mmCIF file of C-alpha atoms and ligand atoms in Angstrom:
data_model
loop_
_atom_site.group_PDB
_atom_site.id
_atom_site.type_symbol
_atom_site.label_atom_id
_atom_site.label_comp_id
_atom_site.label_asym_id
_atom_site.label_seq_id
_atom_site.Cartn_x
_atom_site.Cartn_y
_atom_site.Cartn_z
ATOM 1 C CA UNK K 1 4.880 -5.849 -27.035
ATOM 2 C CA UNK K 2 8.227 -6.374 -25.348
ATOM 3 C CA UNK K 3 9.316 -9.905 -24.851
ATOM 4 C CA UNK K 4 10.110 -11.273 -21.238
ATOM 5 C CA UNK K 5 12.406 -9.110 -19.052
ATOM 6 C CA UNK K 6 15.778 -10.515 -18.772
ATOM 7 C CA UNK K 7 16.232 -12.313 -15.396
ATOM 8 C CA UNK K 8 16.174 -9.877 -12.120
ATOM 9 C CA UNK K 9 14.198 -8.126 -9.539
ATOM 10 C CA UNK K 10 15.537 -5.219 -8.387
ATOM 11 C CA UNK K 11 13.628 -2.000 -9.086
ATOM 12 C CA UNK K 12 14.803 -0.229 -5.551
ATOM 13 C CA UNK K 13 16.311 2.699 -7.576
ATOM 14 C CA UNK K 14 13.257 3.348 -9.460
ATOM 15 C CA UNK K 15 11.149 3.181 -6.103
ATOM 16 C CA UNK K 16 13.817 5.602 -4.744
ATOM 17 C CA UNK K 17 13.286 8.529 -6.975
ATOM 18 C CA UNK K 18 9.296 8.645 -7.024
ATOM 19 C CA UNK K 19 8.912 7.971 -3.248
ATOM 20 C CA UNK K 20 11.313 11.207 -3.232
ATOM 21 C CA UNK K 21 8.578 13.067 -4.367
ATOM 22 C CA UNK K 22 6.643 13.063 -0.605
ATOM 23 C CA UNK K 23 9.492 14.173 1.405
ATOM 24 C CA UNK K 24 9.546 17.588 1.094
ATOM 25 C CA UNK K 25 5.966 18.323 1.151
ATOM 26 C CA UNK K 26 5.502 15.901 4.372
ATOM 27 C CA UNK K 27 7.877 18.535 5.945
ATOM 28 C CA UNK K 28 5.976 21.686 5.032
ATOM 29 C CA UNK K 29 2.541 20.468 6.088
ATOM 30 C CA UNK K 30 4.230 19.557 9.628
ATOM 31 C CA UNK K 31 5.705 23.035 9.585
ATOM 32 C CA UNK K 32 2.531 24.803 8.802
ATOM 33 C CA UNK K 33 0.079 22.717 11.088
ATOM 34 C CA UNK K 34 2.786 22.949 14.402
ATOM 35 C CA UNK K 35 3.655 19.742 14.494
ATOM 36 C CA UNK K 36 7.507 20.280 15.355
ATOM 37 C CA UNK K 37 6.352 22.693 17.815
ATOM 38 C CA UNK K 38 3.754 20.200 19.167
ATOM 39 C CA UNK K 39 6.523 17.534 19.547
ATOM 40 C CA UNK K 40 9.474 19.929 20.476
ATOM 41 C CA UNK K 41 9.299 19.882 24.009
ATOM 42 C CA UNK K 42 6.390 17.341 25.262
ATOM 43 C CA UNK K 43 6.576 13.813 23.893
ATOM 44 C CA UNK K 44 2.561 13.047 22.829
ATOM 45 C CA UNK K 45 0.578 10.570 21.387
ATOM 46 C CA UNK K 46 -1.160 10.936 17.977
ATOM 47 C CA UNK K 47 -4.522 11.268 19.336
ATOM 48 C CA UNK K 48 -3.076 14.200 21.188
ATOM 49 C CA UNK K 49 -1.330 15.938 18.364
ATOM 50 C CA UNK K 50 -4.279 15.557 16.455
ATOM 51 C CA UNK K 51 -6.286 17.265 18.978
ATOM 52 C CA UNK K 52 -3.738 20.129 19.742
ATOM 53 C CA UNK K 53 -3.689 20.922 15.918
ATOM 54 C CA UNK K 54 -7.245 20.336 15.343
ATOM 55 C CA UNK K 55 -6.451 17.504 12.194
ATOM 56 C CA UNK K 56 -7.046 13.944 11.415
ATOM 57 C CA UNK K 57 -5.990 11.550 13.516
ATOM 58 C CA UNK K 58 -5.785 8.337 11.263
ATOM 59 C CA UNK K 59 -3.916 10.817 8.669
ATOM 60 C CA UNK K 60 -1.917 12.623 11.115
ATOM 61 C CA UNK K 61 -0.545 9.341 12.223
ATOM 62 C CA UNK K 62 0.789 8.369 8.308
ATOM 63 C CA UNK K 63 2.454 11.658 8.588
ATOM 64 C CA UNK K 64 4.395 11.314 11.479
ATOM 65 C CA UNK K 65 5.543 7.818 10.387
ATOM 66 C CA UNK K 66 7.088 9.714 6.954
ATOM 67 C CA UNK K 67 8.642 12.366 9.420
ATOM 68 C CA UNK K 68 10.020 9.565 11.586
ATOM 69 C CA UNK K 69 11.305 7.783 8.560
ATOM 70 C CA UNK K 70 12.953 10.907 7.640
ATOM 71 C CA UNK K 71 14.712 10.871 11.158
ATOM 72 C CA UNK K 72 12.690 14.373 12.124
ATOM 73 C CA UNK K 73 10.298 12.783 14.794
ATOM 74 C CA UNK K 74 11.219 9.501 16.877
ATOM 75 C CA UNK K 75 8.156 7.531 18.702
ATOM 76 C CA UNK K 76 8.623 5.771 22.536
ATOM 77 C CA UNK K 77 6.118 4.246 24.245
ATOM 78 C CA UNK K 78 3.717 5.446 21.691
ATOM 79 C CA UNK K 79 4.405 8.932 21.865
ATOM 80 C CA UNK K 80 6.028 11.167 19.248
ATOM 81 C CA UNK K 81 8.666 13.815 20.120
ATOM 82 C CA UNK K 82 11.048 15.623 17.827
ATOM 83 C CA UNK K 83 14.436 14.499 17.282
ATOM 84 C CA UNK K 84 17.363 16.898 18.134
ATOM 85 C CA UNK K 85 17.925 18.209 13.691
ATOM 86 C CA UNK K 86 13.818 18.893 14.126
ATOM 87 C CA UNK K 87 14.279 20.773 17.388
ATOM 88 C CA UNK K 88 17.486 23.152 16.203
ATOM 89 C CA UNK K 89 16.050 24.047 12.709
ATOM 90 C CA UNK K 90 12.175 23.220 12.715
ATOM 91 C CA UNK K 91 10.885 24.320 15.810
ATOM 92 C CA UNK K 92 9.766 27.933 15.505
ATOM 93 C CA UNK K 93 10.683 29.391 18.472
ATOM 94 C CA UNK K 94 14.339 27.947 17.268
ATOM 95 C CA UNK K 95 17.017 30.548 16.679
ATOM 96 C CA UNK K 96 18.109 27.960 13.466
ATOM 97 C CA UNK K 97 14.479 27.940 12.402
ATOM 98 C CA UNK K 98 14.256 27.259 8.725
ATOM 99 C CA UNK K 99 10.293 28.475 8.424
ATOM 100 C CA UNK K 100 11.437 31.193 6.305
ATOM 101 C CA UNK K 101 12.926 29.498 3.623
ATOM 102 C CA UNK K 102 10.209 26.587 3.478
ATOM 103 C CA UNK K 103 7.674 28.917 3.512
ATOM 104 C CA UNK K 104 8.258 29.321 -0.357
ATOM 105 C CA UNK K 105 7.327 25.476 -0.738
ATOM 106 C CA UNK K 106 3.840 25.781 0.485
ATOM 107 C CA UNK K 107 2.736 27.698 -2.837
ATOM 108 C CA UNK K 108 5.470 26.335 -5.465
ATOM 109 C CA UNK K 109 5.029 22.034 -4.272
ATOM 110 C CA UNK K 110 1.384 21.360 -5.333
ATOM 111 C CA UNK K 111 1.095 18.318 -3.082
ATOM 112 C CA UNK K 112 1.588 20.591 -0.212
ATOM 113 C CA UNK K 113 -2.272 21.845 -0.825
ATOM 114 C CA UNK K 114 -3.487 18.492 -1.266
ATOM 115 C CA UNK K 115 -1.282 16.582 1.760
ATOM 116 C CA UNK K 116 -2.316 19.332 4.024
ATOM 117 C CA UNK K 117 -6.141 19.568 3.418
ATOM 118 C CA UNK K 118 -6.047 15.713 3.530
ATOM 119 C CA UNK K 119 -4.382 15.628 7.246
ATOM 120 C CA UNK K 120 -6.831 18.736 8.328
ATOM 121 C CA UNK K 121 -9.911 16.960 6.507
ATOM 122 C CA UNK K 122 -9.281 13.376 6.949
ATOM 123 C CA UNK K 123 -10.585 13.313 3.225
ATOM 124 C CA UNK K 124 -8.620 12.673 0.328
ATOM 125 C CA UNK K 125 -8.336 14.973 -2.737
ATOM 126 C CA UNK K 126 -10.654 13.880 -5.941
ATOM 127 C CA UNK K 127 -8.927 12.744 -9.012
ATOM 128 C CA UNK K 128 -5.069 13.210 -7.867
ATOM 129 C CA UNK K 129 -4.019 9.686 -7.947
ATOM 130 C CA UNK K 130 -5.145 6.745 -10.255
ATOM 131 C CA UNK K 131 -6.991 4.218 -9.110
ATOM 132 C CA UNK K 132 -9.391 3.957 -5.778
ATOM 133 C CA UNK K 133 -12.381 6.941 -6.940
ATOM 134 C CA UNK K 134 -12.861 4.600 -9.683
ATOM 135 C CA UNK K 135 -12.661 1.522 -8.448
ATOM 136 C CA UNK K 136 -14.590 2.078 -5.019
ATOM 137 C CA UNK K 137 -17.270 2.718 -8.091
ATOM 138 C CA UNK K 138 -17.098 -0.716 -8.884
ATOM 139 C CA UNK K 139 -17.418 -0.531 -12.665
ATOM 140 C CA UNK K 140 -14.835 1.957 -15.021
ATOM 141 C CA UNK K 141 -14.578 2.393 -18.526
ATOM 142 C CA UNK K 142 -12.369 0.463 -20.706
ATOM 143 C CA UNK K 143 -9.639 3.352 -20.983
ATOM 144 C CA UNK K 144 -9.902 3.983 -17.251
ATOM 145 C CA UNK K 145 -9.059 0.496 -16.732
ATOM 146 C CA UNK K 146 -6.048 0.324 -19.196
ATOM 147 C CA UNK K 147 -4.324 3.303 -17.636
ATOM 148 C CA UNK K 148 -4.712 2.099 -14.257
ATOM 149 C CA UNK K 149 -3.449 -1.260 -15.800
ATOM 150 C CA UNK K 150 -0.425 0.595 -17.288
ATOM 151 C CA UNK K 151 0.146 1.836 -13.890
ATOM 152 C CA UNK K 152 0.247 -0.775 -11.770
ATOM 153 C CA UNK K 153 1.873 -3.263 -14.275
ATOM 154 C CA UNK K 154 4.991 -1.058 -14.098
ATOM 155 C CA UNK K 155 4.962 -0.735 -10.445
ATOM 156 C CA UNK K 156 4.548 -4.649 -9.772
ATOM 157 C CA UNK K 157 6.606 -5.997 -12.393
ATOM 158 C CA UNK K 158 9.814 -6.693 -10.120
ATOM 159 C CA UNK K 159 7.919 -6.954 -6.863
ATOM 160 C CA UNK K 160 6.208 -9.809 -8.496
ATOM 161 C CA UNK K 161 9.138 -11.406 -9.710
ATOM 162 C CA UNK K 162 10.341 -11.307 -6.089
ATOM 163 C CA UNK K 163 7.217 -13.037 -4.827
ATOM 164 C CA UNK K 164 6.649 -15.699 -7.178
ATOM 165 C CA UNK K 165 10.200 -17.131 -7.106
ATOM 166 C CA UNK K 166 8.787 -17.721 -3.182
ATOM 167 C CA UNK K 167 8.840 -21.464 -1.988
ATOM 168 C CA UNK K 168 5.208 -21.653 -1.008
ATOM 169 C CA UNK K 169 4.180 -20.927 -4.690
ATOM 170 C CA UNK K 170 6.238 -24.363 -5.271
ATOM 171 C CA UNK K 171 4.110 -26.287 -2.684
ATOM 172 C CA UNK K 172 0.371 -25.332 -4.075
ATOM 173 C CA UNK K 173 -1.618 -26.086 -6.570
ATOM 174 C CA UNK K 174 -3.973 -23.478 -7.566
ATOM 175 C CA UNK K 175 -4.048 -19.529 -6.274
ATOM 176 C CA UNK K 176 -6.792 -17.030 -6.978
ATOM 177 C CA UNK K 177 -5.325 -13.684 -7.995
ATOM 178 C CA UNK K 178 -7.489 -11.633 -5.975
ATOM 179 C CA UNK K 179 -7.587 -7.560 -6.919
ATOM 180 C CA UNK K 180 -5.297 -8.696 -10.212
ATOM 181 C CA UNK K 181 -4.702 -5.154 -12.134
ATOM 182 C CA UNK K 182 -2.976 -6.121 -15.199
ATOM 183 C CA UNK K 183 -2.380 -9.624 -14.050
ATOM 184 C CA UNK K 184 1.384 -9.300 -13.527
ATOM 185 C CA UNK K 185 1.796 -11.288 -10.077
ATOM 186 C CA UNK K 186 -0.574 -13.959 -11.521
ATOM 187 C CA UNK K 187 1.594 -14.286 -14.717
ATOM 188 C CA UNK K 188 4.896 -14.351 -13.015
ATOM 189 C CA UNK K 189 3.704 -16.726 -10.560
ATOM 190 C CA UNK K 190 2.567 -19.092 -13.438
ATOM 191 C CA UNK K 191 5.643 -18.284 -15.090
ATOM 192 C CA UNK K 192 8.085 -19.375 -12.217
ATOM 193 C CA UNK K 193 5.487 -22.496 -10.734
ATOM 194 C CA UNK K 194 4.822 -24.610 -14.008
ATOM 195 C CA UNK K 195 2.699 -26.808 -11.822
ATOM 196 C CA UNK K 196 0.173 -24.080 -10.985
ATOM 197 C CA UNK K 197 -3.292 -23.031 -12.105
ATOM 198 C CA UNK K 198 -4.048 -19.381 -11.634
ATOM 199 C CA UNK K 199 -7.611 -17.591 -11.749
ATOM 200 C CA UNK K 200 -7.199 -14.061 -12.130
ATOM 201 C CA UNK K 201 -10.433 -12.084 -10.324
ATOM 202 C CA UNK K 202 -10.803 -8.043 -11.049
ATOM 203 C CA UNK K 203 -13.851 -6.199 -12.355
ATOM 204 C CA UNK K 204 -14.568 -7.173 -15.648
ATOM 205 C CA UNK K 205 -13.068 -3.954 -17.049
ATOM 206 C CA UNK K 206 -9.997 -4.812 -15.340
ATOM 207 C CA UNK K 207 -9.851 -8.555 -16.356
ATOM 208 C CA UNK K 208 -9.913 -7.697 -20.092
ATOM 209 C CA UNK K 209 -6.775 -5.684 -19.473
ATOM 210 C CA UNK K 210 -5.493 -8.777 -18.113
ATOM 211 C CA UNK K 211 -6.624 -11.288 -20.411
ATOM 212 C CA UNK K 212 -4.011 -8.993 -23.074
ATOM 213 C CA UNK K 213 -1.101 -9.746 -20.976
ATOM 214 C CA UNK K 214 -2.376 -13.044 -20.629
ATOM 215 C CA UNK K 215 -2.778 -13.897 -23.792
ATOM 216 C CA UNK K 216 0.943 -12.334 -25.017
ATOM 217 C CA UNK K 217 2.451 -14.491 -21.967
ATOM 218 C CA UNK K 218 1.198 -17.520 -23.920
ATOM 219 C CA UNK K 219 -0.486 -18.729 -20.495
ATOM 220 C CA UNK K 220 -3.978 -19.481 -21.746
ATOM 221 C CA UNK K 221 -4.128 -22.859 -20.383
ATOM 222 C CA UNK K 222 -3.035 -22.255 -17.288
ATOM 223 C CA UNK K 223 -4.531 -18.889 -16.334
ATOM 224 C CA UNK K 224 -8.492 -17.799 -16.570
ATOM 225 C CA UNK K 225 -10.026 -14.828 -15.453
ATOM 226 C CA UNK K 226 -12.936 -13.871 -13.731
ATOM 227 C CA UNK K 227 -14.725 -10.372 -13.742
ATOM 228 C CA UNK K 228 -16.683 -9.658 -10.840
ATOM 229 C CA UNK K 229 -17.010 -7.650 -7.585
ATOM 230 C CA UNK K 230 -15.569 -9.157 -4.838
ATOM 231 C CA UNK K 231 -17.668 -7.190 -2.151
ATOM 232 C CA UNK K 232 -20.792 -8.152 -4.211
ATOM 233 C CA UNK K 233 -20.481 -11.641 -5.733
ATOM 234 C CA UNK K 234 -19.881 -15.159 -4.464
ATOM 235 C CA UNK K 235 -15.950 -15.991 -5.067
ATOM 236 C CA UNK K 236 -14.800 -18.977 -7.195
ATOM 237 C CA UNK K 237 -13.912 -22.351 -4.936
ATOM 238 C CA UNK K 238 -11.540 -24.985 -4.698
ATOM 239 C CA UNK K 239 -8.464 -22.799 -5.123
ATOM 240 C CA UNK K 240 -5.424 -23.919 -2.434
ATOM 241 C CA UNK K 241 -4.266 -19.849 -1.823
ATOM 242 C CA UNK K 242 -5.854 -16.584 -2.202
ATOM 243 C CA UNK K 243 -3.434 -13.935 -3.379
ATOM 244 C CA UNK K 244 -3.693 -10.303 -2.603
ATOM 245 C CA UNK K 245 -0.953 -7.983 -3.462
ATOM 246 C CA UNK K 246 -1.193 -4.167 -2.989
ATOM 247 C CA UNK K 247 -5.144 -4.636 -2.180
ATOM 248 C CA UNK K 248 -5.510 -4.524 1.694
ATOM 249 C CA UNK K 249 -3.362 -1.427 1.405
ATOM 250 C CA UNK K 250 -6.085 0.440 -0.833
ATOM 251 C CA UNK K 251 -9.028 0.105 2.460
ATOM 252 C CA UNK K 252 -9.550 0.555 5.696
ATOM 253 C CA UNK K 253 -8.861 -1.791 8.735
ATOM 254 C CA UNK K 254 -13.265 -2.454 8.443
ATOM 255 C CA UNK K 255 -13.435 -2.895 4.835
ATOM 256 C CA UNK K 256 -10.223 -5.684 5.135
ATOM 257 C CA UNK K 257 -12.145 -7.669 7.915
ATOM 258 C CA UNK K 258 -15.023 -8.284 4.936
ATOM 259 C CA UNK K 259 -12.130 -9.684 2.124
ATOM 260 C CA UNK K 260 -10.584 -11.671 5.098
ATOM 261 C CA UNK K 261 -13.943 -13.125 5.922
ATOM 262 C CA UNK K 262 -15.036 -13.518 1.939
ATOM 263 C CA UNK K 263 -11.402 -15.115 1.711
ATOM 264 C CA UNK K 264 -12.103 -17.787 4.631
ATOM 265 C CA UNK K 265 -15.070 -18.629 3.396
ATOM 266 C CA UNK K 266 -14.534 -19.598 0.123
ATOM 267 C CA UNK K 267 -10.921 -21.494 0.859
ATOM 268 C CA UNK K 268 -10.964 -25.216 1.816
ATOM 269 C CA UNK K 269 -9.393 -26.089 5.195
ATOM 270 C CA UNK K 270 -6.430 -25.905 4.980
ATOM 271 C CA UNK K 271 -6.164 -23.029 2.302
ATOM 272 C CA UNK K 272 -3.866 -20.159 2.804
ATOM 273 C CA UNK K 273 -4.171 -16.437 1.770
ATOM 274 C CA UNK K 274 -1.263 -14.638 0.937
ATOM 275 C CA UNK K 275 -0.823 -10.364 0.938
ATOM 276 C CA UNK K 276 2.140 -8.729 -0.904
ATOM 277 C CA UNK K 277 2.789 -5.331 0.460
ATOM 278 C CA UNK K 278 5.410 -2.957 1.635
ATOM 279 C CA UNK K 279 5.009 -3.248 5.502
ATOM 280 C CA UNK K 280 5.128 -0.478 7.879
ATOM 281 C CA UNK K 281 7.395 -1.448 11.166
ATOM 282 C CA UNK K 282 5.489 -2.508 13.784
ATOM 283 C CA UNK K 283 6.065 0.792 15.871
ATOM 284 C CA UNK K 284 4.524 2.757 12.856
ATOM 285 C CA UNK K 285 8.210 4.746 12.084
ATOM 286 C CA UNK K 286 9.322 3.928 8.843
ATOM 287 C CA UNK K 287 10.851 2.670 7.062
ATOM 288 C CA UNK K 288 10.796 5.178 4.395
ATOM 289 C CA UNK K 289 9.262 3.190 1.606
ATOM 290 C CA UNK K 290 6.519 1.763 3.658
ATOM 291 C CA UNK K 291 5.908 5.913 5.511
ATOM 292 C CA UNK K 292 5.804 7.228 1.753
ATOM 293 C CA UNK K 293 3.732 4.500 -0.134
ATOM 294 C CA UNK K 294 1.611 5.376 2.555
ATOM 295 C CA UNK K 295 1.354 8.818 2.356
ATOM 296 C CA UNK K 296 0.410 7.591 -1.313
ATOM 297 C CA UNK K 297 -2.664 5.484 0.000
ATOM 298 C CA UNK K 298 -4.087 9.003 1.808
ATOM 299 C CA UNK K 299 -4.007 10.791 -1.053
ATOM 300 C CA UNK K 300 -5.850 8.177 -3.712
ATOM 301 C CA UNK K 301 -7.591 5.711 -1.651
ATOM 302 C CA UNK K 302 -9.294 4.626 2.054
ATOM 303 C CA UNK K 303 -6.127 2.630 2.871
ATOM 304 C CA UNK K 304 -2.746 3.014 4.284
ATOM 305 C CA UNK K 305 0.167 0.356 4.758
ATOM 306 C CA UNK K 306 -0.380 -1.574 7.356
ATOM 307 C CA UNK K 307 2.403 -2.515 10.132
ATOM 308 C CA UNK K 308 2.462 -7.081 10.477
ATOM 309 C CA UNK K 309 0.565 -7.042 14.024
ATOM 310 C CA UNK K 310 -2.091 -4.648 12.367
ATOM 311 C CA UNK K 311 -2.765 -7.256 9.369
ATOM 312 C CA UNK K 312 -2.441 -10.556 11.606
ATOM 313 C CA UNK K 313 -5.091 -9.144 14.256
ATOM 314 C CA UNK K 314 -7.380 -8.753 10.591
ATOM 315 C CA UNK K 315 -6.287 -12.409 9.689
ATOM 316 C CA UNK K 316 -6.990 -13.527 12.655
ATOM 317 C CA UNK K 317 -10.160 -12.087 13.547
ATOM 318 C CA UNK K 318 -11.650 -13.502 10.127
ATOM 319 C CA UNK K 319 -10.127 -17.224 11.587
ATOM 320 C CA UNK K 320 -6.874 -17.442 10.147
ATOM 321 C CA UNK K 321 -3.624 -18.860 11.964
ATOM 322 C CA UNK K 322 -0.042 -19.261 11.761
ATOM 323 C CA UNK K 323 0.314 -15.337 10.449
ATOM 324 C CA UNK K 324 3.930 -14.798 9.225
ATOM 325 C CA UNK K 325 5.830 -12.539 6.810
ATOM 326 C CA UNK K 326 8.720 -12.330 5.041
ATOM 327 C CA UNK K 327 10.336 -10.002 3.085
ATOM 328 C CA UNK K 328 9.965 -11.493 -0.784
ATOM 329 C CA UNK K 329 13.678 -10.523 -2.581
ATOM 330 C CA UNK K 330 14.558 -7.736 -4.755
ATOM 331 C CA UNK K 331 12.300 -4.675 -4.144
ATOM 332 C CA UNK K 332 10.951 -3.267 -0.845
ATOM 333 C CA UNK K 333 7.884 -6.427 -0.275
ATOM 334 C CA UNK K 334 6.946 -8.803 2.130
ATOM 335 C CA UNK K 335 4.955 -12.013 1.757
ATOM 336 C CA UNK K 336 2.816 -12.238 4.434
ATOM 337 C CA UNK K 337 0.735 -15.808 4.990
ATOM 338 C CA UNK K 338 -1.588 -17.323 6.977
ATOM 339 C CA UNK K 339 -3.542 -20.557 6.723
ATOM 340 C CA UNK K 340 -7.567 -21.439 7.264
ATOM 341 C CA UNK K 341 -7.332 -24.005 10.054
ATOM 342 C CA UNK K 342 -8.134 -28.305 8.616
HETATM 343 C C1 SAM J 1 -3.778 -1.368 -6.287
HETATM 344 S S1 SAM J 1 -4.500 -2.349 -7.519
HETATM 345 C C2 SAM J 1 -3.566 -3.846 -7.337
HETATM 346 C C3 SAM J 1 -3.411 -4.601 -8.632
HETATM 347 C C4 SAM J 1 -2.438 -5.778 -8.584
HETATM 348 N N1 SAM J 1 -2.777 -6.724 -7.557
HETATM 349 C C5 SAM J 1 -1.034 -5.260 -8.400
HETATM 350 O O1 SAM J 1 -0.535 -5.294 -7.274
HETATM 351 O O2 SAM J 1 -0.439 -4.809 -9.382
HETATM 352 C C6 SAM J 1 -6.097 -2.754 -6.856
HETATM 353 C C7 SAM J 1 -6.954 -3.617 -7.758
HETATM 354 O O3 SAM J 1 -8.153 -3.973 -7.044
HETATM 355 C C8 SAM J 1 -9.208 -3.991 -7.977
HETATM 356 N N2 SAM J 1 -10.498 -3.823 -7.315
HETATM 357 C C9 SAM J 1 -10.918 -2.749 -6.606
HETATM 358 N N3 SAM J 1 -12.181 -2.924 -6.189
HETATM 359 C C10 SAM J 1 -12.574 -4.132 -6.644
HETATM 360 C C11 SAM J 1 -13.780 -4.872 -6.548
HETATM 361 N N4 SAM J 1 -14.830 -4.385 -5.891
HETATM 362 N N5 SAM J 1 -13.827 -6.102 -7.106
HETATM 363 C C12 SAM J 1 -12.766 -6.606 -7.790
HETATM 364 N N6 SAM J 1 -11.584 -5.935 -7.909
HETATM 365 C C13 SAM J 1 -11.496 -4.718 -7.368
HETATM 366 C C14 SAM J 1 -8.893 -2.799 -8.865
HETATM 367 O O4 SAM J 1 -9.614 -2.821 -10.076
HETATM 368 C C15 SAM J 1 -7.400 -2.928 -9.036
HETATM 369 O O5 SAM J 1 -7.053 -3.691 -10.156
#
């Protein structure tokens, strides 16, 4: 085991190279469905696309916000219409039309099969990504759980740096860790806010995992654990903040309305939960972090990235006020907060 990382949070270049991975397949399964030909000379809304092509809306619409990022679609009022690069060299009736050439890519890029079933289907490919088959389960075996431990810990090592260096962490006195994979926000959040108590809640599977890091981060009396479903079983009490980073991104808008709920319930008035995630614009276009994490989420889980207004009218719904975000230093995150009313 390594010892503590030197001081920094910025893993953008890392982020860079395997979000690079979705753009050229999110161009081939737009060729191949119509979509620039769809968008080429009508502007339309998704519902409308999705209908033309005969495809998944709620999918559909995390493509178009990865071609948008890519500057290949731009969205007005709502509606989607291709941008002047899409109409010269995508559109098929274009003299420039590159549909030749990419062509190729449908059988050489294996996501291309996957991505464009998915946006047809509206259901995700088994066993592609780690992670949401297994836990949706609600149980996994010990070597499941390590490697999707050893996953996540690597991609929330700097983002968690970035949010636990966050005033509010200063001004609290206790956070559950909800959803806490290998325990790395919990530990870095102890690790910056010596006053602070931190449970740490996964299934049990997962907790063990976390208990190791725990244990070589020489936080044992600050940080517990506790293995459980959160769906299923009561939550612990008496905690001033519920944490949640990269979970509401893993389910759908329905499925978040129950944590929010479980969430308010359990906090004291005056309690605040807290999300991490990489946040869609409001408009749904980008950026392209956000449009390709989220292409991500289709693939492996029921979730997407969710856009601020989409997560407060969740928050709020369940009770919650004074919804805010902010973006949380170094990588591509945002904090976003809101507090139980008392
Ligand atoms: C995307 S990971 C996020 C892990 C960590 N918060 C991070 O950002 O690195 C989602 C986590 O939610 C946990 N999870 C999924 N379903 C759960 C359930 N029903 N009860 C408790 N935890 C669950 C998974 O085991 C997994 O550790």
């Amino acid at each position: 085991m390594m010892g503590p990382l030197p001081p920094g949070m910025d893993d953008r270049a890392i982020w860079d190279i395997w979000q690079s991975q979705f753009m050229l397949p999110a161009v081939t399964v737009a060729d191949e469905l119509g979509v620039f030909r769809a968008v080429g000379d009508t502007a339309l809304e998704t519902g409308e696309i999705a209908k033309a092509l005969q495809v998944d809306e709620r999918a559909l619409g995390v493509l178009m916000g990865a071609l948008a990022a890519m500057g290949m679609v731009e969205r007005r009022d709502g509606r989607w219409s291709a941008m002047p690069q899409a109409r010269m060299w995508l559109h098929p009736d274009a003299t420039g039309y590159w549909g030749g050439f990419l062509y190729r890519f449908r059988e050489t890029i294996p996501m291309h099969g996957d991505l464009i079933a998915m946006v047809r289907s509206g259901l995700r490919p088994e066993n592609k990504v780690a992670g949401g088959p297994e836990w949706e389960r609600g149980t996994m075996s010990a070597e499941v759980a390590r490697r999707i431990s050893d996953f996540m810990h690597a991609h929330s090592m700097a983002p968690a740096r970035g949010a636990a260096v966050q005033r509010v962490f200063g001004e609290i006195g206790s956070l559950l860790d909800v959803g806490c994979g290998s325990g790395v926000y919990g530990i870095e959040i102890a690790r910056a806010n010596p006053q602070l108590r931190i449970t740490l809640l996964d299934l049990k599977e997962m907790v063990a995992e976390a208990q190791h890091h725990v244990d070589a981060a020489g936080l044992v009396d600050r940080i517990s654990t506790c293995g459980m479903n959160m769906f299923e079983e009561d939550w612990p009490k008496g905690h001033d903040g519920h944490f949640f980073a990269n979970i509401f991104h893993d389910w759908s808008e329905e499925t978040n309305a129950i944590l929010a709920a479980r969430s308010y319930n359990a906090l004291e008035p005056g309690g605040r939960i807290f999300l991490h995630e990489i946040l869609m614009d409001d408009d749904g276009t980008g950026p392209w972090q956000a449009a390709s994490f989220s292409l991500m989420m289709l693939l492996g889980t029921l979730g997407k990235q969710y856009t601020l207004p989409e997560l407060r009218a969740i928050l709020e719904a369940a009770g919650f006020e004074d919804v805010r975000a902010c973006r949380s230093g170094g990588g591509y995150y945002s904090l976003v907060s809101a507090r139980k009313p008392g």
